[in-house]
XYZ file of C-alpha atoms in Angstrom:
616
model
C 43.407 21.326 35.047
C 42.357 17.837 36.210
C 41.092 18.215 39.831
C 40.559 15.071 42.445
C 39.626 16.149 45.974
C 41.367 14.906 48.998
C 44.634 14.168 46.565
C 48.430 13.883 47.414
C 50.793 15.396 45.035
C 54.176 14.619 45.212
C 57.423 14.910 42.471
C 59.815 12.253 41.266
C 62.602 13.828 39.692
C 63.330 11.382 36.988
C 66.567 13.147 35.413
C 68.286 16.662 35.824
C 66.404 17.943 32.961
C 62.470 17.195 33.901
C 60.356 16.506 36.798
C 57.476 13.260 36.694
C 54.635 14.098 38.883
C 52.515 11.478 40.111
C 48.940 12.163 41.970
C 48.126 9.922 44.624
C 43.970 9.323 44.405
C 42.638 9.091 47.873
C 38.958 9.853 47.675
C 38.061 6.936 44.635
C 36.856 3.480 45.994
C 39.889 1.811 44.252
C 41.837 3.354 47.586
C 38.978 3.269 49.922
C 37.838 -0.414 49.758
C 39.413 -2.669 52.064
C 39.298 -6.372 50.104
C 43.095 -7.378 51.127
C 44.177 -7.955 47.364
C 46.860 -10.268 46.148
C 46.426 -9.409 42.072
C 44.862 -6.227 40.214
C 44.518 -5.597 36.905
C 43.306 -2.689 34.499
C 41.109 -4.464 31.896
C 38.632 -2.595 29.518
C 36.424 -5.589 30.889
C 32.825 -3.624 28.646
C 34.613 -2.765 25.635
C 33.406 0.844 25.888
C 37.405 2.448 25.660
C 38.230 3.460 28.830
C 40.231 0.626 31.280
C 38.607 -0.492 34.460
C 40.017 -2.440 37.388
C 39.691 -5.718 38.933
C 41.424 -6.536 41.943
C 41.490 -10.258 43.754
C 40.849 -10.422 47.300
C 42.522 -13.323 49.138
C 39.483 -15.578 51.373
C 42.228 -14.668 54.652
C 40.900 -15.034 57.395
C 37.678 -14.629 55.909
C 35.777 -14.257 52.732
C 36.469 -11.182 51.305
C 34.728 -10.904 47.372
C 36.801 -9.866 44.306
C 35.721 -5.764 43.506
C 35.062 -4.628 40.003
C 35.357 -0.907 39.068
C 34.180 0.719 35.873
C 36.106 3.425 34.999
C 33.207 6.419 34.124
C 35.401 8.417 31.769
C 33.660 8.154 28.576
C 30.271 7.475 29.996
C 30.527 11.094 32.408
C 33.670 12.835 30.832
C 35.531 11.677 34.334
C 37.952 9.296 34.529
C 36.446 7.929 38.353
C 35.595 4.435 39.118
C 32.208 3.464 40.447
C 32.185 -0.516 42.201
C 30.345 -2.909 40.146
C 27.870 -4.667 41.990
C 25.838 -6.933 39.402
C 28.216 -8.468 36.548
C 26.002 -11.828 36.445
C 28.493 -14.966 38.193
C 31.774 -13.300 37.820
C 30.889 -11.624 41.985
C 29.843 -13.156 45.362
C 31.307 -16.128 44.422
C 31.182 -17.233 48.245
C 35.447 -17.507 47.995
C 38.121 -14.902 47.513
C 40.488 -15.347 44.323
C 44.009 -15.388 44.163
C 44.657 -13.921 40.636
C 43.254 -12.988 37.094
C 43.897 -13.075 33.890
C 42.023 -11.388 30.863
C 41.660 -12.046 27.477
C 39.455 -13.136 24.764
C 38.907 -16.972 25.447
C 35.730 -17.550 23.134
C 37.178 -14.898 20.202
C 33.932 -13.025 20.131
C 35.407 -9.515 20.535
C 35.250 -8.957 24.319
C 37.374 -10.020 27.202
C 36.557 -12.803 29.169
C 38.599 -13.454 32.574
C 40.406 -16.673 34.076
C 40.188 -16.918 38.015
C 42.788 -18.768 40.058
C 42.103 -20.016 43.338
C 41.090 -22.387 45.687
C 38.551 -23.038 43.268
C 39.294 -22.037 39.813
C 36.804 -20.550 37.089
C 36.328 -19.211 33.529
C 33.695 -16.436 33.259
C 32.789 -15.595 29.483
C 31.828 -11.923 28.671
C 28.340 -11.864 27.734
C 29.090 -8.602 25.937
C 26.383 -6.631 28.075
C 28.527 -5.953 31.384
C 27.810 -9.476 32.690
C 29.983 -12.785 32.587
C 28.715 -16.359 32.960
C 30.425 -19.119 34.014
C 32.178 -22.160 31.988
C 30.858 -25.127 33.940
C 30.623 -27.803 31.194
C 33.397 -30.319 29.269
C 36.654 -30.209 30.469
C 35.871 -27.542 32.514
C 33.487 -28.537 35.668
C 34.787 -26.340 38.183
C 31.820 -27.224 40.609
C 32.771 -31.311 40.434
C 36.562 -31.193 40.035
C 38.326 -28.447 42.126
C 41.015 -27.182 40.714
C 43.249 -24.991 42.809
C 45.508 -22.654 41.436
C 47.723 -19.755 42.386
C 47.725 -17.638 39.391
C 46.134 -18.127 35.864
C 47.644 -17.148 32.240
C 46.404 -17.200 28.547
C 48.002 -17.662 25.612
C 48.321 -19.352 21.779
C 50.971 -21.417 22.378
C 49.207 -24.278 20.043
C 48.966 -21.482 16.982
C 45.646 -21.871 15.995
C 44.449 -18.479 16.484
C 42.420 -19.590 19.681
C 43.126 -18.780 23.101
C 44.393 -21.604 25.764
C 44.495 -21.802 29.716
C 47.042 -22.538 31.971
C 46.629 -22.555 35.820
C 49.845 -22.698 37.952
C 49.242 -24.447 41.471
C 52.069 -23.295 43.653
C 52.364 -26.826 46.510
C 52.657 -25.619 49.940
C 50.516 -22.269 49.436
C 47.251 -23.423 48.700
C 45.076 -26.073 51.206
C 43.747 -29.116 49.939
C 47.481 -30.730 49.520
C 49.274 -30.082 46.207
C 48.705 -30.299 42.216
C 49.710 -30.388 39.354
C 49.616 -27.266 36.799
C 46.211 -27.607 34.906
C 46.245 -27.066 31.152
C 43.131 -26.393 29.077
C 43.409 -26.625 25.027
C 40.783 -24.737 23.283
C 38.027 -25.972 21.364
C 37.796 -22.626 19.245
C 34.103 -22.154 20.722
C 34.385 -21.230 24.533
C 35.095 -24.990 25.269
C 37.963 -26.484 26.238
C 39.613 -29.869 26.854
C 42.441 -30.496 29.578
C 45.661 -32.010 28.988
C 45.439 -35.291 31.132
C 48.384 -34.963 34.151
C 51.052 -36.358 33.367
C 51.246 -35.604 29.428
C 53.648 -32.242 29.193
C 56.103 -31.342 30.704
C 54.114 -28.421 32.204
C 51.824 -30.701 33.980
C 54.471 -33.338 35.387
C 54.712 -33.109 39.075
C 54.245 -30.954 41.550
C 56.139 -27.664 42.904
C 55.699 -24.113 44.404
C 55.028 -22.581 41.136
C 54.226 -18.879 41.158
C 53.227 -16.961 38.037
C 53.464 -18.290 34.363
C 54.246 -15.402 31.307
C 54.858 -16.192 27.894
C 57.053 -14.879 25.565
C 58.982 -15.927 22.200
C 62.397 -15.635 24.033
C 64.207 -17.041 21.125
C 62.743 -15.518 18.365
C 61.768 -18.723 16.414
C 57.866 -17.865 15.962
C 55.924 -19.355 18.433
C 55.931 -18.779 22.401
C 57.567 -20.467 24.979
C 56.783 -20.352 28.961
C 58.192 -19.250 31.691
C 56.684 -20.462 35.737
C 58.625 -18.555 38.669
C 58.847 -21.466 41.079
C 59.361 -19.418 44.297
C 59.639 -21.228 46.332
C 59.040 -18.800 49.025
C 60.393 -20.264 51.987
C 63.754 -19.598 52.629
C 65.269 -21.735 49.371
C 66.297 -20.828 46.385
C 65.760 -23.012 42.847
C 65.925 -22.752 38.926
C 62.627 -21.706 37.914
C 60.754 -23.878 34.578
C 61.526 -22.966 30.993
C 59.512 -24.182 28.736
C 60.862 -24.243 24.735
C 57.544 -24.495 22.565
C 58.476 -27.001 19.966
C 55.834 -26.176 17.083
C 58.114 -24.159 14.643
C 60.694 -26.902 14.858
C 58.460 -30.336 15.012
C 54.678 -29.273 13.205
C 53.299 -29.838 17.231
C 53.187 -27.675 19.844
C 54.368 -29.221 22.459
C 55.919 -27.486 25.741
C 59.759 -28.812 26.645
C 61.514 -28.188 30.134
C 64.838 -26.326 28.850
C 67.970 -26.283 31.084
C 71.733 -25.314 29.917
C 72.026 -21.346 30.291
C 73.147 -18.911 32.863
C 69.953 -17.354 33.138
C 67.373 -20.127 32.970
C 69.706 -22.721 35.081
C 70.323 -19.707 37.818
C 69.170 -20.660 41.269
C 66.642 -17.762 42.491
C 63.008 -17.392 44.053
C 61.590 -16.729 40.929
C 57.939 -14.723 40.496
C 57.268 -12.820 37.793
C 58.942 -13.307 34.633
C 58.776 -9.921 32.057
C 60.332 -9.570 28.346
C 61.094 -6.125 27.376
C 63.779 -4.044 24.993
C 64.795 -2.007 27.271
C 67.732 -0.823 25.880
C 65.921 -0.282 22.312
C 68.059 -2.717 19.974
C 65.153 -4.708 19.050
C 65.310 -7.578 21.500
C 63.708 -9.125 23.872
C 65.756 -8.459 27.622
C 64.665 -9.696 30.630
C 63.747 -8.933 34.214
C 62.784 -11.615 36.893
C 61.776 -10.637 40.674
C 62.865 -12.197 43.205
C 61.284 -12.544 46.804
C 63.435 -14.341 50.330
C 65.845 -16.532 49.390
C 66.845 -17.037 52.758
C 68.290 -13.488 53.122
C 67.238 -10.921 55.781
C 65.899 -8.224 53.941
C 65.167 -10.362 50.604
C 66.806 -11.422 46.969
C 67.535 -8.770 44.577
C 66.177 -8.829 41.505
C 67.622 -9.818 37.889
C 67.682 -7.775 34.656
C 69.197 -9.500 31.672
C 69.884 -8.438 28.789
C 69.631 -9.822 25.300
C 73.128 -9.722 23.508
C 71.994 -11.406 20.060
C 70.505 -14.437 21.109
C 72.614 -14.791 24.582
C 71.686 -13.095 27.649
C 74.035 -11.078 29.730
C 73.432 -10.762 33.258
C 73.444 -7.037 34.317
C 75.121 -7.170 37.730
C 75.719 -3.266 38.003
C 73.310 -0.404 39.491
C 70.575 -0.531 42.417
C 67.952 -2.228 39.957
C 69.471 -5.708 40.523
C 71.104 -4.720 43.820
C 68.477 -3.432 46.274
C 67.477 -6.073 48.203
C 63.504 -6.955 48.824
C 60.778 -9.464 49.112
C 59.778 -8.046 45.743
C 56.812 -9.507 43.373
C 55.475 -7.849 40.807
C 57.713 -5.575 37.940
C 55.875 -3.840 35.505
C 57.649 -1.740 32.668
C 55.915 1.518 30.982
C 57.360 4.341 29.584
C 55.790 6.568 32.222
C 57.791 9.916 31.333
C 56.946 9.114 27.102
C 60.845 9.769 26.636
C 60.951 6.921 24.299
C 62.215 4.054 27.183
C 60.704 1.680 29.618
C 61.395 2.813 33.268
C 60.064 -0.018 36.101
C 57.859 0.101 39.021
C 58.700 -2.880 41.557
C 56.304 -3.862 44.497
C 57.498 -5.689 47.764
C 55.703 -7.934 50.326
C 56.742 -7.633 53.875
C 57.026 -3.883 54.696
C 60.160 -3.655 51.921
C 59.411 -0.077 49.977
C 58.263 0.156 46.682
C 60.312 0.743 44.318
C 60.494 3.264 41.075
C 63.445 2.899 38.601
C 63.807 5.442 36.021
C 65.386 4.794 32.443
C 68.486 6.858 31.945
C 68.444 6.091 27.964
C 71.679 4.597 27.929
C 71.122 0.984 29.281
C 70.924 1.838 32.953
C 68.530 3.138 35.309
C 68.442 5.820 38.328
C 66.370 4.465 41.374
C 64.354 7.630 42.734
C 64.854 8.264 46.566
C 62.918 9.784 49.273
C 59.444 9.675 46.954
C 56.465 9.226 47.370
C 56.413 5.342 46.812
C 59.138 4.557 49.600
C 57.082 7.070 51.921
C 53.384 5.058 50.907
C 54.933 1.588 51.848
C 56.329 1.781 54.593
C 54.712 -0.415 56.883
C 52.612 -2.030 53.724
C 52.662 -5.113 52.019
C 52.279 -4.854 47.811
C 51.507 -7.511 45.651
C 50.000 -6.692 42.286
C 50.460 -4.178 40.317
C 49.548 -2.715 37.113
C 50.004 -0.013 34.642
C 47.206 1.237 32.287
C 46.139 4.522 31.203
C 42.683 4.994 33.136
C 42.221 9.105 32.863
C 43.296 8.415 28.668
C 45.493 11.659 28.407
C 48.741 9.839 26.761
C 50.851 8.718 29.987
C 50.323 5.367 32.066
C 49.164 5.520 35.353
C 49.476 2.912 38.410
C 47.734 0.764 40.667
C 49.261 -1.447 43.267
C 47.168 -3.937 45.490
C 48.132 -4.326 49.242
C 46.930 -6.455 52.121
C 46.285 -10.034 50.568
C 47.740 -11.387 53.650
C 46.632 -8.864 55.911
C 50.426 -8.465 57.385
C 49.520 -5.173 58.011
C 45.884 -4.009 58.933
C 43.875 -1.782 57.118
C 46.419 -1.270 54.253
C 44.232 -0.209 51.056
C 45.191 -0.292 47.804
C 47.194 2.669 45.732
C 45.879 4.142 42.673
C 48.595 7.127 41.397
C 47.047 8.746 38.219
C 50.083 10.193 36.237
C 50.444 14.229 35.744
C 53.482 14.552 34.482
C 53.535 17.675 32.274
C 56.193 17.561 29.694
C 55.998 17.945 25.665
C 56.976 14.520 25.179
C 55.131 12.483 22.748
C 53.022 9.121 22.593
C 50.438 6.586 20.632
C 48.348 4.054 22.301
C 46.963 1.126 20.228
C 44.111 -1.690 20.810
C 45.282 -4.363 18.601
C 42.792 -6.852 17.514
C 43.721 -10.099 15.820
C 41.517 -12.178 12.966
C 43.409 -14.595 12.095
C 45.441 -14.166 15.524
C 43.338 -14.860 18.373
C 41.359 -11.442 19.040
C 43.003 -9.875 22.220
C 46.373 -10.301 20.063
C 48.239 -11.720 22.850
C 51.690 -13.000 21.446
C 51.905 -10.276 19.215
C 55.158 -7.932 18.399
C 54.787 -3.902 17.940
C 57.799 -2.041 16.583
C 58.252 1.607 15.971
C 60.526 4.079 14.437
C 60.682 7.842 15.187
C 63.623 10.339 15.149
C 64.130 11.072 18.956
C 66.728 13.692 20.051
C 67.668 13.338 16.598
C 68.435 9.887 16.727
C 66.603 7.831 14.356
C 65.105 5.049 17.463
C 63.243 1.891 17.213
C 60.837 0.413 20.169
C 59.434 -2.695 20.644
C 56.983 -3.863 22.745
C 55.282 -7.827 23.644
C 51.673 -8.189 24.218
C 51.247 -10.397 26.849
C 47.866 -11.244 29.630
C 49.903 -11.997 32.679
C 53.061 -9.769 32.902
C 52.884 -8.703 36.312
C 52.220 -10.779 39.862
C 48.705 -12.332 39.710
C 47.148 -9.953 37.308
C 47.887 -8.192 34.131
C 48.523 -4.539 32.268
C 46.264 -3.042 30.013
C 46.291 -4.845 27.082
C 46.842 -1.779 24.808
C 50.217 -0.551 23.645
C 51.530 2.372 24.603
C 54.668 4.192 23.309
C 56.647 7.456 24.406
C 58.596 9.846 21.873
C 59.792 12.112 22.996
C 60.485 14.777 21.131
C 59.634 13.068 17.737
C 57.451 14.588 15.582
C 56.059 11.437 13.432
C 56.394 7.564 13.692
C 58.578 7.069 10.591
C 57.418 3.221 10.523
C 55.210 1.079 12.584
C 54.965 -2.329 12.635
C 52.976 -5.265 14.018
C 53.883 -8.802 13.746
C 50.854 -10.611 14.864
C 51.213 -14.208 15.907
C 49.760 -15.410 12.969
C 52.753 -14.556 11.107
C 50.967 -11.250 9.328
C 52.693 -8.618 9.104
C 51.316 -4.497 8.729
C 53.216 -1.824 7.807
C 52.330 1.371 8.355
C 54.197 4.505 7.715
C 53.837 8.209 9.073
C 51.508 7.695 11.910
C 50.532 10.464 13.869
C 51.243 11.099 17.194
C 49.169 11.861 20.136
C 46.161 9.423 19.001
C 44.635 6.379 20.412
C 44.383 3.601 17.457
C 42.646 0.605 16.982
C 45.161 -2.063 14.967
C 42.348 -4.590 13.028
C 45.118 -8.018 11.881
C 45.033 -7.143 7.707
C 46.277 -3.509 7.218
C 43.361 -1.482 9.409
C 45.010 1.075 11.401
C 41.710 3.229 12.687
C 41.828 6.672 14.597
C 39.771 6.315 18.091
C 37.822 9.475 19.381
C 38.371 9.556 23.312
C 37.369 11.442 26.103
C 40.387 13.990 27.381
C 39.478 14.859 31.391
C 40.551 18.149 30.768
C 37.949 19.369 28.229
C 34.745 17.680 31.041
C 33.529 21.540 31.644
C 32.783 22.380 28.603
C 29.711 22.987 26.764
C 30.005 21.886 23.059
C 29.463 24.677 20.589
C 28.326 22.775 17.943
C 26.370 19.504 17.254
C 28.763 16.838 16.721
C 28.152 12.970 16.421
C 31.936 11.133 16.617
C 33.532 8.163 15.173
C 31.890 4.760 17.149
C 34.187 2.767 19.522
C 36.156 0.765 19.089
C 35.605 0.464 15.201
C 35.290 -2.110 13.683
C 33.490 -3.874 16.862
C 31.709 -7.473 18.306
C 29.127 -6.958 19.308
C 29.047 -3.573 21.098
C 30.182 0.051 20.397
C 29.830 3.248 22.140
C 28.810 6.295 19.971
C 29.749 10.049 21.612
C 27.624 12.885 20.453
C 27.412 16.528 21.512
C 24.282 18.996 21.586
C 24.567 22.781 22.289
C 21.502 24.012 23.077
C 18.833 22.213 24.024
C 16.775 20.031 21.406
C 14.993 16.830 19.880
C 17.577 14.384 18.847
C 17.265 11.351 17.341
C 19.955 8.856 16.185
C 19.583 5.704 13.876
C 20.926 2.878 12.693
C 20.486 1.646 9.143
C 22.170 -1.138 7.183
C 23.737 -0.593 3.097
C 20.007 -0.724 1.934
C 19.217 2.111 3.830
C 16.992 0.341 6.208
C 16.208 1.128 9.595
C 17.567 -1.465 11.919
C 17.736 0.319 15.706
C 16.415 3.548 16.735
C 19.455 4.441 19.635
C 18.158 7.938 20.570
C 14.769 10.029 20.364
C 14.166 12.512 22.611
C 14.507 15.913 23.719
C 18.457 16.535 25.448
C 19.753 19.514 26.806
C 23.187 21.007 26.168
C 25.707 18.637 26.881
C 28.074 15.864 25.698
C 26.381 12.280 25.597
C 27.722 8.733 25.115
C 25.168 5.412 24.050
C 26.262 1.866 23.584
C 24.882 0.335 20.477
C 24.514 -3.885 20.743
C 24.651 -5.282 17.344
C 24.238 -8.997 19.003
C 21.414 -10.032 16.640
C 23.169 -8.624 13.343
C 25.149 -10.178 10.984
C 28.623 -8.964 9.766
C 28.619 -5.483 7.718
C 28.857 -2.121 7.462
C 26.153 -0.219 9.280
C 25.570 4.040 9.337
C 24.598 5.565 12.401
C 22.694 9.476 11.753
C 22.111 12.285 14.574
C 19.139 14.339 13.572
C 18.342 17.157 15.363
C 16.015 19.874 13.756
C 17.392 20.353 9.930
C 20.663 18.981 11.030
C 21.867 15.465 9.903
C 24.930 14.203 10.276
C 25.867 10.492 9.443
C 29.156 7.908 10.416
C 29.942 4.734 9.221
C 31.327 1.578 11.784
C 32.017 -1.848 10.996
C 30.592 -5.215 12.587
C 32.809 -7.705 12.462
C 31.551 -11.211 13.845
């Protein structure tokens, strides 16, 4: 049984048939730190397979510094969060940030993050827990401040590289307004700006919330979509942007008017594209925040009706009213559909909408997320699976503009107890840029006895000023096998892969790898291994760290080595006397070339030996 002291359990009855249990964590500094935070994210920011937080802590009134929290699961067995205090410049930065967005700028196998604020930065992953700033090109934050409110990544040129795009919302941010700031990259951690002026998405000036990207019309490459509040009362179409490279050779971004949802008036801020409704489509579901009415704009759900998008007017989804921001989808019950989580500024409850199966969705009453915000303001949210035992868990961030003292943030760890089914997969692109964003996951599996396909869009900034994890999770139910799984990288590759076992986290390598990862279950922290063991490195293949798990019963000498084809020795990890107990070690293969490597555990007349890929 997982046990958290000083914990609030509470039931949302999701259907007639099950219950979803949620555990509100009180006693872990994610919920104890007051930093009044506008976005949060779960990132796996050190590679090591468990998903830490980040959260982005407004400078209002005063400074308050972004927190960093690495998730101690595979290193202890736990799945707790200690703060980070030392990640090189990415901390005590002298200013709060507004938002974050993560993903793998300099394609060198870790995540690197994008801040957006009232001075805007790139910090690239060193790869040993530490980030260092980008403060050269077309990126001198120090001598050309660049405000933003919320940053976004994404290959919308299609060269398998990574580009920038900070939104500046006018009328939100000091310093008088700007326009959007676009970075191209270089394909080497450098970037160049697009000069003011010449796209679309840097013409003018407005209050432009957050950016997501998505290939809403199915042609192959990814188009944008900015909320554009505005925040104040007004309503406004928001900015759709087609990307042209499919149809002219050049990516370039167009402003696209002419259809009920993209010409509807609304205070647009956060844009999400999800199948819902399981027909293999992209739908879509827009928050909205004032609007000018009382107790706020409802928010939008549309769905996609081959190519043209319906408006769903029906159900309390797009009828309850709010000053809502962030949506973030998950199937959080693993039935095999996305249910919702909303969050709302100004006091408005949170919101929890389940997924009846059938195209609609039951709002749950009188739970625990109406009875946590009252009297709290929400912003960000996110949805990750931090304790790794197959369901997503939550986090929302509270307080940015300290409406209501002392709020703290909420971190609900999911305990739902059902037999229903699940994968998770880290998909890593090669000829796709490496975090995969822009790519398309479908599966198959015979659910209820229905033969059901899912689909599911990687994206860096689907939710209000931060992002999700960046792995992709699936429910099914009752299924016993994924028939067929498929991922359509951005690239245009596409891996097939048939009778996939359930229940597993996977690593997805662009090219036909589809690799088994060995993680830590909470539940089995008590116990004392039985047997020397020495488990499959992670994530495999890797750039340019992995974390190797190995288990000793009884107390003795261990040693554990790395050699290259030839057999030679190239790093001695372990050698030394352990007691009984389960151990984790990162290996840094920084100074070695590309390869396969073996890693052996000796321990008296015991050897046992693995093989892991580097891949540079």
């Amino acid at each position: 049984m997982k046990t958290f002291s000083f914990t609030i359990l509470f039931i949302l009855f999701a259907s007639a048939l099950f219950s979803q249990t949620f555990t509100k964590i009180t006693d872990s500094p994610v919920a104890t730190d007051s930093g009044r935070t506008l976005g949060i994210s779960f990132v796996d920011f050190d590679g090591d397979g468990d998903i830490d937080i980040y959260s982005n802590n407004l400078t209002f009134p005063a400074v308050d510094e972004d927190y960093l929290y690495k998730n101690m699961l595979i290193e202890t067995g736990t799945a707790n969060f200690e703060r980070v205090t030392n990640a090189g410049d990415l901390l005590n930065l002298g200013t709060g940030t507004l938002g974050s967005t993560w993903a793998d700028a300099d394609n060198d196998g870790d995540l690197d993050v994008l801040l957006a604020g009232f001075q805007s930065r790139v910090f690239l992953n060193n790869g040993d827990g530490t980030f260092g700033l980008v403060n050269e090109g077309a990126i001198e934050w120090e001598q050309d401040r660049k405000a933003a409110w919320s940053a976004s990544a994404a290959d919308w040129t299609g060269d398998g590289y990574t580009d920038l795009l900070y939104v500046h919302a006018a009328g939100f941010i000091a310093g008088g307004p700007q326009p959007n700031h676009m970075f191209i990259s270089n394909g080497d951690g450098t970037f160049f700006e697009v000069e003011s002026g010449a796209s679309d998405v840097t013409t003018g000036t407005g209050p432009y919330t957050c950016a997501n990207w998505a290939d809403y019309d199915r042609d192959g490459d990814i188009d944008l979509f900015i909320g554009s509040g505005p925040a104040n009362g007004t309503v406004a179409p928001d900015f759709i942007y087609k990307n042209m490279l499919v149809e002219t050779g050049t990516a370039t971004l167009e402003r696209v008017t002419g259809s009920p949802f993209i010409d509807a008036d609304r205070d647009g801020q956060v844009y999400n594209f999800i199948d819902y409704d399981n027909d293999g489509d992209l739908d879509m579901c827009v928050t909205n925040y004032w609007g000018g009415l009382a107790a706020g704009m409802p928010n939008e759900l549309w769905r996609n009706d081959d190519g043209e998008y319906t408006q769903i007017t029906q159900g309390r989804l797009v009828t309850d009213p709010g000053m809502s921001l962030a949506n973030v989808w998950g199937d959080f019950d693993n039935d095999g559909d996305m249910d919702v989580f909303i969050s709302n500024d100004g006091g408005s409850i949170n919101r929890f909408y389940t997924n009846n199966g059938d195209g609609t969705f039951t709002a749950l009453t009188n739970d625990v997320f109406d009875d946590e915000s009252q009297n709290t303001s929400s912003y960000g949210a996110s949805v990750g699976d931090y304790d790794n035992d197959g369901d997503l868990d939550l986090v929302v961030g509270n307080g940015a503009f300290n409406t209501y003292p002392g709020d703290l943030n909420f971190l609900y760890r999911n305990d739902t107890e059902n037999d229903n089914n699940w994968i998770n997969i880290k998909a890593e692109g090669t000829q796709t840029n490496r975090s995969a964003t822009g790519t398309e996951v479908y599966a198959k599996a015979n659910i209820n006895g229905v033969d059901t396909w899912q689909f599911r869009f990687i994206s860096s900034s689907d939710t209000f000023n931060g992002q999700n994890d960046l792995r992709v999770h699936f429910g099914f139910g009752d299924a016993t096998v994924i028939d067929t799984l498929i991922i359509e990288w951005l690239s245009g590759n596409v891996d097939v892969f048939t009778n996939v076992e359930l229940n597993k986290f996977y690593t997805a390598v662009e090219g036909g790898s589809l690799t088994e990862n060995v993680i830590t279950d909470v539940e089995k922290t008590n116990e004392l291994p039985e047997k020397f063991s020495l488990e499959q490195n992670y994530p495999n293949p890797f750039n340019p760290t992995t974390t190797i798990k190995y288990s000793v019963p009884q107390a003795e000498f261990v040693s554990i080595i790395v050699y290259d084809v030839l057999g030679n020795e190239v790093q001695t990890l372990v050698n030394e006397t352990k007691n009984a107990g389960s151990y984790s070690i990162n290996f840094d293969a920084s100074e070695l070339s590309s390869g396969t490597y073996f890693y052996s555990l000796r321990a008296g007349s015991l050897n046992i030996t693995n093989k892991m890929l580097l891949i540079k």
